[in-house]
Structures are given as structure tokens and as C-alpha cells.
């Protein structure tokens, strides 16, 4: 199974490099003997492209993106006889927006009347070069990176299946792994569990206290209501007090208790009346 996968990768890489490899001995400017991205131009420069004879009849010259996925193409000239050596002066005119997207380009000859897409191996692609905006210079770091990229591209065409698989495994191993998520210690987990249990018990205690207070308030309210409105037995209605006087009758006669002593006769002293006659 792995052998088939490696074979498929190798075949794909071979076809890709074959589709975009230089056709040695065809181009003079840019020089086919030099690596990709050796030549750097600025937008607005006047360049004279030159080539040797190619096995084509009337063709159109196109400026295309080096990356086939971008599908950028600009026709430079049409109906050119390329069966023998030739030259073509041209002032580079590329949209700055396209340069911002990708500044890597190459030239292609396509039979007149045929579509440029998809890119084919019989389109005689030139070595890839860079086109910068007017007045823009290539940084030294970018130039060294471009040279290294061109060298690795030319070397990749001669790599074997084992080399391709090795580079794939190297790139996979160099991919940074996502940082592992921090885990809680056993003590922290135990503390969280105890805290959760304590909170649960506190909530239960509060509910119990609230319930008891509610019952006490309800009982006191009932007693207060009974003191104001007397309860009556079911089926009877409270009687209104009568305004008529109530006469209570007592059966039988009862003698009031009095002084049981017998009456006695008081002694009376009779005094004689003394009459004195006044002298007249």
C-alpha cells in the first residue's frame, strides 16, 4: 500500500516538473541555461525577448503566472513564426495588483487559435523570472530565498521516490504540534469536589431554614385569624345576640336568711314630770 502511495506521489511530481520545466536550448532571453528567478525586471522596463527555432508554426507569445493555480495570462504578440530564431521587443506592462498577488512569471508559445489553459509541455515555457513594480528593488533576503527556491526546484526534478517520501516525512515532522492542554492535579480535583459538596450542603441548610420560617409564619397567621373570627361547627351559623332582656325563672320559693334572734322589750324608765310654776 505504501509503495503505491509513494509511486503516485513520484508520478505526480514528475508530471508537474515536466509541465513547468525549462525547454533547454530554446530560450536565449531569458536564458534557458540559467535557473529560475535568476532574472529580475521592473514593470515598465523594455526587454527584447529572443529564442532559437522551435518546432511550431504560427504561435502567440503569452506572459503567464508561474503558479498554474492563479490562471493569469497576458498575450504579448500574435502570429509569430517560431520555426527559426527570432526576437521580440516588448515593454513590460503588468497590472500592479497582479504583481502584488504573485510576482513570478514566465513566457509561453501557444499555437495561434488554441487556448492557453491548461498549461501544456508543448508550449515551450521560458525560465521563470520576477517582475517588480516600478522603482521597487528586490531585498537581499528575498533574492537569496528566490535563488534557493530555484535551486531546489531544479533539483526536485531529479529526485527519486525515496527522496520524495523522505522530504514529505521531514515536512510532516517539522510541522509544529499544538500545545497540550494543561491538566489539573489530583489535589486540585479533590479540592474542587469538596468545595462543590460544601456548597451543596449549604444550599440544603438554607432551604431547610427557609422552610421552617415559612411554617412558623403560617402557623402564627392562622392563630391570629382564629382570635378575630371564631370558628363555628360545620352546618351551623353564628347566632346574633338578642336585644330582648332575658328573664331567668327560679323554681320554688326560698326564704332569705335573716336574724334568727327573738325580739326583746326595751326597758323604759318613767320619769316624773316636775312642774315649776313661775311667779307671776
PDB file of C-alpha atoms in Angstrom:
ATOM      1  CA  UNK A   1       0.000   0.000   0.000  1.00  0.00           C
ATOM      2  CA  UNK A   2       2.812   2.443   0.912  1.00  0.00           C
ATOM      3  CA  UNK A   3       4.660   1.556  -2.277  1.00  0.00           C
ATOM      4  CA  UNK A   4       1.635   2.555  -4.346  1.00  0.00           C
ATOM      5  CA  UNK A   5       1.299   5.829  -2.458  1.00  0.00           C
ATOM      6  CA  UNK A   6       4.967   6.661  -2.994  1.00  0.00           C
ATOM      7  CA  UNK A   7       4.672   5.732  -6.653  1.00  0.00           C
ATOM      8  CA  UNK A   8       1.665   8.041  -7.065  1.00  0.00           C
ATOM      9  CA  UNK A   9       3.493  10.926  -5.378  1.00  0.00           C
ATOM     10  CA  UNK A  10       6.548  10.350  -7.531  1.00  0.00           C
ATOM     11  CA  UNK A  11       4.488  10.254 -10.719  1.00  0.00           C
ATOM     12  CA  UNK A  12       2.651  13.458  -9.785  1.00  0.00           C
ATOM     13  CA  UNK A  13       5.901  15.276  -9.039  1.00  0.00           C
ATOM     14  CA  UNK A  14       7.395  14.068 -12.301  1.00  0.00           C
ATOM     15  CA  UNK A  15       4.429  15.278 -14.343  1.00  0.00           C
ATOM     16  CA  UNK A  16       4.412  18.647 -12.552  1.00  0.00           C
ATOM     17  CA  UNK A  17       8.095  19.235 -13.184  1.00  0.00           C
ATOM     18  CA  UNK A  18       7.738  18.040 -16.756  1.00  0.00           C
ATOM     19  CA  UNK A  19       4.909  20.501 -17.356  1.00  0.00           C
ATOM     20  CA  UNK A  20       6.825  23.510 -15.988  1.00  0.00           C
ATOM     21  CA  UNK A  21      10.435  22.538 -16.625  1.00  0.00           C
ATOM     22  CA  UNK A  22      12.668  24.535 -18.902  1.00  0.00           C
ATOM     23  CA  UNK A  23      12.994  23.534 -22.527  1.00  0.00           C
ATOM     24  CA  UNK A  24      16.800  23.713 -22.647  1.00  0.00           C
ATOM     25  CA  UNK A  25      18.300  25.336 -25.680  1.00  0.00           C
ATOM     26  CA  UNK A  26      15.062  27.097 -26.771  1.00  0.00           C
ATOM     27  CA  UNK A  27      15.212  30.461 -24.987  1.00  0.00           C
ATOM     28  CA  UNK A  28      18.063  32.962 -25.183  1.00  0.00           C
ATOM     29  CA  UNK A  29      16.483  35.813 -23.166  1.00  0.00           C
ATOM     30  CA  UNK A  30      15.616  34.759 -20.566  1.00  0.00           C
ATOM     31  CA  UNK A  31      18.442  32.253 -20.776  1.00  0.00           C
ATOM     32  CA  UNK A  32      17.362  28.625 -20.604  1.00  0.00           C
ATOM     33  CA  UNK A  33      20.767  27.658 -19.227  1.00  0.00           C
ATOM     34  CA  UNK A  34      20.146  29.648 -16.056  1.00  0.00           C
ATOM     35  CA  UNK A  35      17.978  28.721 -13.089  1.00  0.00           C
ATOM     36  CA  UNK A  36      14.509  30.044 -12.452  1.00  0.00           C
ATOM     37  CA  UNK A  37      14.190  33.527 -10.924  1.00  0.00           C
ATOM     38  CA  UNK A  38      17.696  34.498 -11.994  1.00  0.00           C
ATOM     39  CA  UNK A  39      16.343  37.458 -13.976  1.00  0.00           C
ATOM     40  CA  UNK A  40      14.508  40.275 -12.186  1.00  0.00           C
ATOM     41  CA  UNK A  41      12.676  43.022 -14.109  1.00  0.00           C
ATOM     42  CA  UNK A  42      10.608  46.058 -13.200  1.00  0.00           C
ATOM     43  CA  UNK A  43       7.218  46.975 -14.549  1.00  0.00           C
ATOM     44  CA  UNK A  44       7.764  49.381 -17.455  1.00  0.00           C
ATOM     45  CA  UNK A  45      11.174  48.012 -18.494  1.00  0.00           C
ATOM     46  CA  UNK A  46      11.811  47.487 -22.209  1.00  0.00           C
ATOM     47  CA  UNK A  47      13.040  43.955 -22.879  1.00  0.00           C
ATOM     48  CA  UNK A  48      13.888  42.165 -26.127  1.00  0.00           C
ATOM     49  CA  UNK A  49      12.900  38.528 -25.836  1.00  0.00           C
ATOM     50  CA  UNK A  50      14.857  36.144 -28.041  1.00  0.00           C
ATOM     51  CA  UNK A  51      14.675  32.442 -28.816  1.00  0.00           C
ATOM     52  CA  UNK A  52      16.026  29.726 -31.044  1.00  0.00           C
ATOM     53  CA  UNK A  53      13.993  27.859 -33.595  1.00  0.00           C
ATOM     54  CA  UNK A  54      11.136  25.785 -32.191  1.00  0.00           C
ATOM     55  CA  UNK A  55       9.081  23.027 -33.702  1.00  0.00           C
ATOM     56  CA  UNK A  56       5.976  25.158 -34.101  1.00  0.00           C
ATOM     57  CA  UNK A  57       4.172  27.034 -36.805  1.00  0.00           C
ATOM     58  CA  UNK A  58       2.439  30.375 -36.226  1.00  0.00           C
ATOM     59  CA  UNK A  59       2.127  30.913 -32.492  1.00  0.00           C
ATOM     60  CA  UNK A  60       1.139  33.536 -29.952  1.00  0.00           C
ATOM     61  CA  UNK A  61       3.507  34.665 -27.216  1.00  0.00           C
ATOM     62  CA  UNK A  62       1.932  34.815 -23.744  1.00  0.00           C
ATOM     63  CA  UNK A  63       3.123  36.103 -20.388  1.00  0.00           C
ATOM     64  CA  UNK A  64       1.683  33.771 -17.738  1.00  0.00           C
ATOM     65  CA  UNK A  65       1.874  33.292 -13.993  1.00  0.00           C
ATOM     66  CA  UNK A  66       4.424  30.770 -12.813  1.00  0.00           C
ATOM     67  CA  UNK A  67       1.845  29.295 -10.431  1.00  0.00           C
ATOM     68  CA  UNK A  68      -0.658  27.356 -12.584  1.00  0.00           C
ATOM     69  CA  UNK A  69      -3.398  27.735  -9.981  1.00  0.00           C
ATOM     70  CA  UNK A  70      -3.563  31.522 -10.497  1.00  0.00           C
ATOM     71  CA  UNK A  71      -4.545  31.210 -14.191  1.00  0.00           C
ATOM     72  CA  UNK A  72      -3.076  34.562 -15.207  1.00  0.00           C
ATOM     73  CA  UNK A  73      -2.156  35.117 -18.902  1.00  0.00           C
ATOM     74  CA  UNK A  74      -1.368  38.228 -20.970  1.00  0.00           C
ATOM     75  CA  UNK A  75      -0.866  37.943 -24.744  1.00  0.00           C
ATOM     76  CA  UNK A  76       2.291  39.775 -25.757  1.00  0.00           C
ATOM     77  CA  UNK A  77       2.194  39.172 -29.544  1.00  0.00           C
ATOM     78  CA  UNK A  78       0.268  37.079 -32.073  1.00  0.00           C
ATOM     79  CA  UNK A  79       1.009  35.154 -35.265  1.00  0.00           C
ATOM     80  CA  UNK A  80       4.747  34.746 -34.739  1.00  0.00           C
ATOM     81  CA  UNK A  81       6.680  32.304 -36.923  1.00  0.00           C
ATOM     82  CA  UNK A  82       8.950  30.472 -34.493  1.00  0.00           C
ATOM     83  CA  UNK A  83      10.312  27.801 -36.806  1.00  0.00           C
ATOM     84  CA  UNK A  84      13.596  29.737 -36.770  1.00  0.00           C
ATOM     85  CA  UNK A  85      15.394  32.054 -34.337  1.00  0.00           C
ATOM     86  CA  UNK A  86      13.631  35.299 -33.543  1.00  0.00           C
ATOM     87  CA  UNK A  87      13.408  38.343 -31.292  1.00  0.00           C
ATOM     88  CA  UNK A  88      10.580  40.478 -29.938  1.00  0.00           C
ATOM     89  CA  UNK A  89      10.997  43.847 -28.188  1.00  0.00           C
ATOM     90  CA  UNK A  90       8.370  44.463 -25.527  1.00  0.00           C
ATOM     91  CA  UNK A  91       7.737  46.968 -22.753  1.00  0.00           C
ATOM     92  CA  UNK A  92       6.624  45.120 -19.637  1.00  0.00           C
ATOM     93  CA  UNK A  93       3.070  46.146 -18.801  1.00  0.00           C
ATOM     94  CA  UNK A  94       1.578  44.166 -15.938  1.00  0.00           C
ATOM     95  CA  UNK A  95      -1.129  45.241 -13.525  1.00  0.00           C
ATOM     96  CA  UNK A  96       0.341  46.144 -10.127  1.00  0.00           C
ATOM     97  CA  UNK A  97      -2.459  44.199  -8.475  1.00  0.00           C
ATOM     98  CA  UNK A  98      -1.291  41.036 -10.207  1.00  0.00           C
ATOM     99  CA  UNK A  99       2.284  41.744  -9.120  1.00  0.00           C
ATOM    100  CA  UNK A 100       1.073  42.070  -5.523  1.00  0.00           C
ATOM    101  CA  UNK A 101      -0.648  38.693  -5.822  1.00  0.00           C
ATOM    102  CA  UNK A 102       2.361  36.900  -7.304  1.00  0.00           C
ATOM    103  CA  UNK A 103       5.427  38.454  -8.939  1.00  0.00           C
ATOM    104  CA  UNK A 104       6.614  35.205 -10.587  1.00  0.00           C
ATOM    105  CA  UNK A 105       6.068  34.925 -14.349  1.00  0.00           C
ATOM    106  CA  UNK A 106       7.220  33.040 -17.447  1.00  0.00           C
ATOM    107  CA  UNK A 107       6.746  33.157 -21.257  1.00  0.00           C
ATOM    108  CA  UNK A 108       4.928  30.572 -23.366  1.00  0.00           C
ATOM    109  CA  UNK A 109       4.366  29.979 -27.073  1.00  0.00           C
ATOM    110  CA  UNK A 110       0.883  28.697 -27.898  1.00  0.00           C
ATOM    111  CA  UNK A 111      -0.397  27.750 -31.329  1.00  0.00           C
ATOM    112  CA  UNK A 112      -2.499  30.546 -32.751  1.00  0.00           C
ATOM    113  CA  UNK A 113      -6.189  29.883 -32.245  1.00  0.00           C
ATOM    114  CA  UNK A 114      -5.742  27.479 -29.311  1.00  0.00           C
ATOM    115  CA  UNK A 115      -6.449  28.081 -25.645  1.00  0.00           C
ATOM    116  CA  UNK A 116      -3.581  28.755 -23.294  1.00  0.00           C
ATOM    117  CA  UNK A 117      -5.243  26.901 -20.442  1.00  0.00           C
ATOM    118  CA  UNK A 118      -4.429  24.423 -19.156  1.00  0.00           C
ATOM    119  CA  UNK A 119      -0.669  24.808 -19.380  1.00  0.00           C
ATOM    120  CA  UNK A 120       0.966  22.141 -21.545  1.00  0.00           C
ATOM    121  CA  UNK A 121       4.518  20.875 -22.046  1.00  0.00           C
ATOM    122  CA  UNK A 122       4.489  21.764 -25.769  1.00  0.00           C
ATOM    123  CA  UNK A 123       4.082  25.492 -25.021  1.00  0.00           C
ATOM    124  CA  UNK A 124       7.871  25.939 -24.673  1.00  0.00           C
ATOM    125  CA  UNK A 125       7.819  27.717 -21.282  1.00  0.00           C
ATOM    126  CA  UNK A 126      10.727  30.034 -20.585  1.00  0.00           C
ATOM    127  CA  UNK A 127      12.714  30.107 -17.351  1.00  0.00           C
ATOM    128  CA  UNK A 128      10.701  31.791 -14.596  1.00  0.00           C
ATOM    129  CA  UNK A 129      11.595  35.372 -13.683  1.00  0.00           C
ATOM    130  CA  UNK A 130      10.409  38.111 -11.315  1.00  0.00           C
ATOM    131  CA  UNK A 131       8.600  41.318 -12.262  1.00  0.00           C
ATOM    132  CA  UNK A 132       8.548  44.037  -9.603  1.00  0.00           C
ATOM    133  CA  UNK A 133       6.688  47.322  -9.521  1.00  0.00           C
ATOM    134  CA  UNK A 134       8.351  50.454 -10.885  1.00  0.00           C
ATOM    135  CA  UNK A 135      11.162  51.661  -8.627  1.00  0.00           C
ATOM    136  CA  UNK A 136      10.928  48.595  -6.419  1.00  0.00           C
ATOM    137  CA  UNK A 137      14.093  46.676  -5.608  1.00  0.00           C
ATOM    138  CA  UNK A 138      14.461  43.099  -4.536  1.00  0.00           C
ATOM    139  CA  UNK A 139      15.586  42.710  -0.901  1.00  0.00           C
ATOM    140  CA  UNK A 140      18.744  40.700  -0.367  1.00  0.00           C
ATOM    141  CA  UNK A 141      16.933  38.121   1.752  1.00  0.00           C
ATOM    142  CA  UNK A 142      14.263  37.676  -0.906  1.00  0.00           C
ATOM    143  CA  UNK A 143      16.898  37.309  -3.607  1.00  0.00           C
ATOM    144  CA  UNK A 144      18.681  34.587  -1.674  1.00  0.00           C
ATOM    145  CA  UNK A 145      15.375  32.873  -0.991  1.00  0.00           C
ATOM    146  CA  UNK A 146      14.455  33.005  -4.672  1.00  0.00           C
ATOM    147  CA  UNK A 147      17.821  31.534  -5.647  1.00  0.00           C
ATOM    148  CA  UNK A 148      17.427  28.744  -3.124  1.00  0.00           C
ATOM    149  CA  UNK A 149      13.890  28.101  -4.364  1.00  0.00           C
ATOM    150  CA  UNK A 150      15.088  27.910  -7.953  1.00  0.00           C
ATOM    151  CA  UNK A 151      17.877  25.518  -6.984  1.00  0.00           C
ATOM    152  CA  UNK A 152      15.508  23.273  -5.052  1.00  0.00           C
ATOM    153  CA  UNK A 153      13.062  23.317  -7.979  1.00  0.00           C
ATOM    154  CA  UNK A 154      15.689  22.197 -10.462  1.00  0.00           C
ATOM    155  CA  UNK A 155      16.935  19.555  -8.036  1.00  0.00           C
ATOM    156  CA  UNK A 156      13.435  18.235  -7.339  1.00  0.00           C
ATOM    157  CA  UNK A 157      13.048  17.052 -10.938  1.00  0.00           C
ATOM    158  CA  UNK A 158      15.857  14.514 -10.425  1.00  0.00           C
ATOM    159  CA  UNK A 159      14.730  13.188  -7.051  1.00  0.00           C
ATOM    160  CA  UNK A 160      13.696   9.545  -6.663  1.00  0.00           C
ATOM    161  CA  UNK A 161      10.695   8.108  -4.896  1.00  0.00           C
ATOM    162  CA  UNK A 162      12.692   7.563  -1.721  1.00  0.00           C
ATOM    163  CA  UNK A 163      13.814  11.191  -1.637  1.00  0.00           C
ATOM    164  CA  UNK A 164      10.260  12.452  -2.124  1.00  0.00           C
ATOM    165  CA  UNK A 165       8.963  10.295   0.689  1.00  0.00           C
ATOM    166  CA  UNK A 166      11.833  11.442   2.922  1.00  0.00           C
ATOM    167  CA  UNK A 167      11.096  15.123   2.269  1.00  0.00           C
ATOM    168  CA  UNK A 168       7.402  14.525   2.917  1.00  0.00           C
ATOM    169  CA  UNK A 169       8.135  12.895   6.257  1.00  0.00           C
ATOM    170  CA  UNK A 170      10.562  15.709   7.138  1.00  0.00           C
ATOM    171  CA  UNK A 171       7.983  18.395   6.378  1.00  0.00           C
ATOM    172  CA  UNK A 172       5.387  16.491   8.365  1.00  0.00           C
ATOM    173  CA  UNK A 173       7.708  16.166  11.352  1.00  0.00           C
ATOM    174  CA  UNK A 174       8.646  19.846  11.187  1.00  0.00           C
ATOM    175  CA  UNK A 175       5.032  20.901  11.479  1.00  0.00           C
ATOM    176  CA  UNK A 176       4.594  22.424  14.950  1.00  0.00           C
ATOM    177  CA  UNK A 177       2.335  20.461  17.184  1.00  0.00           C
ATOM    178  CA  UNK A 178      -0.429  22.261  19.013  1.00  0.00           C
ATOM    179  CA  UNK A 179       0.370  22.892  22.679  1.00  0.00           C
ATOM    180  CA  UNK A 180      -1.007  20.311  25.048  1.00  0.00           C
ATOM    181  CA  UNK A 181      -3.851  21.399  27.253  1.00  0.00           C
ATOM    182  CA  UNK A 182      -2.961  21.823  30.963  1.00  0.00           C
ATOM    183  CA  UNK A 183      -4.404  19.152  33.240  1.00  0.00           C
ATOM    184  CA  UNK A 184      -5.476  19.533  36.870  1.00  0.00           C
ATOM    185  CA  UNK A 185      -3.601  17.708  39.599  1.00  0.00           C
ATOM    186  CA  UNK A 186      -5.262  15.181  41.883  1.00  0.00           C
ATOM    187  CA  UNK A 187      -5.231  17.642  44.794  1.00  0.00           C
ATOM    188  CA  UNK A 188      -6.926  20.334  42.719  1.00  0.00           C
ATOM    189  CA  UNK A 189      -9.603  17.889  41.582  1.00  0.00           C
ATOM    190  CA  UNK A 190     -10.197  16.779  45.206  1.00  0.00           C
ATOM    191  CA  UNK A 191     -10.445  20.404  46.340  1.00  0.00           C
ATOM    192  CA  UNK A 192     -12.988  21.141  43.633  1.00  0.00           C
ATOM    193  CA  UNK A 193     -15.041  18.110  44.690  1.00  0.00           C
ATOM    194  CA  UNK A 194     -15.012  19.085  48.385  1.00  0.00           C
ATOM    195  CA  UNK A 195     -15.944  22.663  47.538  1.00  0.00           C
ATOM    196  CA  UNK A 196     -18.854  21.536  45.381  1.00  0.00           C
ATOM    197  CA  UNK A 197     -20.121  19.236  48.172  1.00  0.00           C
ATOM    198  CA  UNK A 198     -19.865  22.051  50.743  1.00  0.00           C
ATOM    199  CA  UNK A 199     -21.811  24.418  48.517  1.00  0.00           C
ATOM    200  CA  UNK A 200     -24.494  21.761  48.047  1.00  0.00           C
ATOM    201  CA  UNK A 201     -24.832  21.230  51.831  1.00  0.00           C
ATOM    202  CA  UNK A 202     -25.051  24.982  52.444  1.00  0.00           C
ATOM    203  CA  UNK A 203     -27.841  25.255  49.900  1.00  0.00           C
ATOM    204  CA  UNK A 204     -29.744  22.397  51.604  1.00  0.00           C
ATOM    205  CA  UNK A 205     -29.339  24.063  55.028  1.00  0.00           C
ATOM    206  CA  UNK A 206     -30.642  27.370  53.700  1.00  0.00           C
ATOM    207  CA  UNK A 207     -33.649  25.641  52.171  1.00  0.00           C
ATOM    208  CA  UNK A 208     -34.370  23.896  55.491  1.00  0.00           C
ATOM    209  CA  UNK A 209     -34.198  27.176  57.458  1.00  0.00           C
ATOM    210  CA  UNK A 210     -36.420  28.981  54.959  1.00  0.00           C
ATOM    211  CA  UNK A 211     -38.983  26.157  55.105  1.00  0.00           C
ATOM    212  CA  UNK A 212     -39.135  26.241  58.918  1.00  0.00           C
ATOM    213  CA  UNK A 213     -39.548  30.014  58.967  1.00  0.00           C
ATOM    214  CA  UNK A 214     -42.340  29.730  56.434  1.00  0.00           C
ATOM    215  CA  UNK A 215     -44.169  27.154  58.562  1.00  0.00           C
ATOM    216  CA  UNK A 216     -43.840  29.293  61.703  1.00  0.00           C
ATOM    217  CA  UNK A 217     -45.150  32.390  59.975  1.00  0.00           C
ATOM    218  CA  UNK A 218     -48.059  30.430  58.560  1.00  0.00           C
ATOM    219  CA  UNK A 219     -48.951  28.958  61.994  1.00  0.00           C
ATOM    220  CA  UNK A 220     -48.850  32.388  63.662  1.00  0.00           C
ATOM    221  CA  UNK A 221     -51.069  33.810  60.947  1.00  0.00           C
ATOM    222  CA  UNK A 222     -53.657  31.049  61.500  1.00  0.00           C
ATOM    223  CA  UNK A 223     -53.754  31.665  65.270  1.00  0.00           C
ATOM    224  CA  UNK A 224     -54.247  35.375  64.752  1.00  0.00           C
ATOM    225  CA  UNK A 225     -57.151  34.695  62.407  1.00  0.00           C
ATOM    226  CA  UNK A 226     -58.830  32.363  64.957  1.00  0.00           C
ATOM    227  CA  UNK A 227     -58.667  35.064  67.664  1.00  0.00           C
ATOM    228  CA  UNK A 228     -60.554  37.562  65.491  1.00  0.00           C
ATOM    229  CA  UNK A 229     -63.180  35.357  63.853  1.00  0.00           C
ATOM    230  CA  UNK A 230     -64.492  32.454  65.985  1.00  0.00           C
ATOM    231  CA  UNK A 231     -64.757  29.158  64.295  1.00  0.00           C
ATOM    232  CA  UNK A 232     -68.183  27.511  64.035  1.00  0.00           C
ATOM    233  CA  UNK A 233     -69.082  23.966  63.526  1.00  0.00           C
ATOM    234  CA  UNK A 234     -69.882  22.942  60.024  1.00  0.00           C
ATOM    235  CA  UNK A 235     -73.546  23.386  59.118  1.00  0.00           C
ATOM    236  CA  UNK A 236     -74.352  25.985  61.805  1.00  0.00           C
ATOM    237  CA  UNK A 237     -74.367  29.707  61.524  1.00  0.00           C
ATOM    238  CA  UNK A 238     -73.377  32.106  64.270  1.00  0.00           C
ATOM    239  CA  UNK A 239     -76.350  33.492  66.279  1.00  0.00           C
ATOM    240  CA  UNK A 240     -76.765  37.191  66.689  1.00  0.00           C
ATOM    241  CA  UNK A 241     -77.191  38.474  70.202  1.00  0.00           C
ATOM    242  CA  UNK A 242     -80.849  39.223  71.064  1.00  0.00           C
ATOM    243  CA  UNK A 243     -81.830  42.734  72.075  1.00  0.00           C
ATOM    244  CA  UNK A 244     -84.678  41.438  74.375  1.00  0.00           C
ATOM    245  CA  UNK A 245     -83.934  41.111  78.065  1.00  0.00           C
ATOM    246  CA  UNK A 246     -83.589  37.613  79.334  1.00  0.00           C
ATOM    247  CA  UNK A 247     -85.751  36.726  82.285  1.00  0.00           C
ATOM    248  CA  UNK A 248     -84.497  33.880  84.361  1.00  0.00           C
ATOM    249  CA  UNK A 249     -87.087  31.992  86.365  1.00  0.00           C
ATOM    250  CA  UNK A 250     -86.145  30.223  89.570  1.00  0.00           C
ATOM    251  CA  UNK A 251     -88.373  27.343  90.527  1.00  0.00           C
ATOM    252  CA  UNK A 252     -89.517  27.125  94.197  1.00  0.00           C
ATOM    253  CA  UNK A 253     -89.556  29.679  96.969  1.00  0.00           C
ATOM    254  CA  UNK A 254     -86.609  30.396  99.131  1.00  0.00           C
ATOM    255  CA  UNK A 255     -86.655  32.382 102.360  1.00  0.00           C
ATOM    256  CA  UNK A 256     -83.968  34.795 102.770  1.00  0.00           C
ATOM    257  CA  UNK A 257     -81.761  34.117 105.653  1.00  0.00           C
ATOM    258  CA  UNK A 258     -82.216  36.736 108.378  1.00  0.00           C
ATOM    259  CA  UNK A 259     -81.503  37.335 112.057  1.00  0.00           C
ATOM    260  CA  UNK A 260     -82.818  34.374 113.952  1.00  0.00           C
ATOM    261  CA  UNK A 261     -82.746  36.139 117.413  1.00  0.00           C
ATOM    262  CA  UNK A 262     -86.133  36.821 119.098  1.00  0.00           C
ATOM    263  CA  UNK A 263     -87.164  40.379 119.731  1.00  0.00           C
ATOM    264  CA  UNK A 264     -86.837  41.690 123.291  1.00  0.00           C
ATOM    265  CA  UNK A 265     -88.676  44.567 125.002  1.00  0.00           C
ATOM    266  CA  UNK A 266     -86.601  47.538 125.834  1.00  0.00           C
ATOM    267  CA  UNK A 267     -86.835  48.843 129.456  1.00  0.00           C
ATOM    268  CA  UNK A 268     -88.370  52.291 129.806  1.00  0.00           C
ATOM    269  CA  UNK A 269     -87.697  54.435 132.758  1.00  0.00           C
ATOM    270  CA  UNK A 270     -90.614  56.506 133.726  1.00  0.00           C
ATOM    271  CA  UNK A 271     -89.648  59.816 134.954  1.00  0.00           C
ATOM    272  CA  UNK A 272     -91.929  62.060 136.805  1.00  0.00           C
ATOM    273  CA  UNK A 273     -92.608  65.350 135.392  1.00  0.00           C
ATOM    274  CA  UNK A 274     -91.555  68.209 137.556  1.00  0.00           C
ATOM    275  CA  UNK A 275     -93.626  71.258 137.170  1.00  0.00           C
ATOM    276  CA  UNK A 276     -92.383  74.528 138.322  1.00  0.00           C
ATOM    277  CA  UNK A 277     -94.650  77.465 138.319  1.00  0.00           C
ATOM    278  CA  UNK A 278     -93.081  80.738 137.581  1.00  0.00           C
ATOM    279  CA  UNK A 279     -94.014  83.651 139.733  1.00  0.00           C
ATOM    280  CA  UNK A 280     -96.343  85.847 138.028  1.00  0.00           C
TER     281      UNK A 280
END
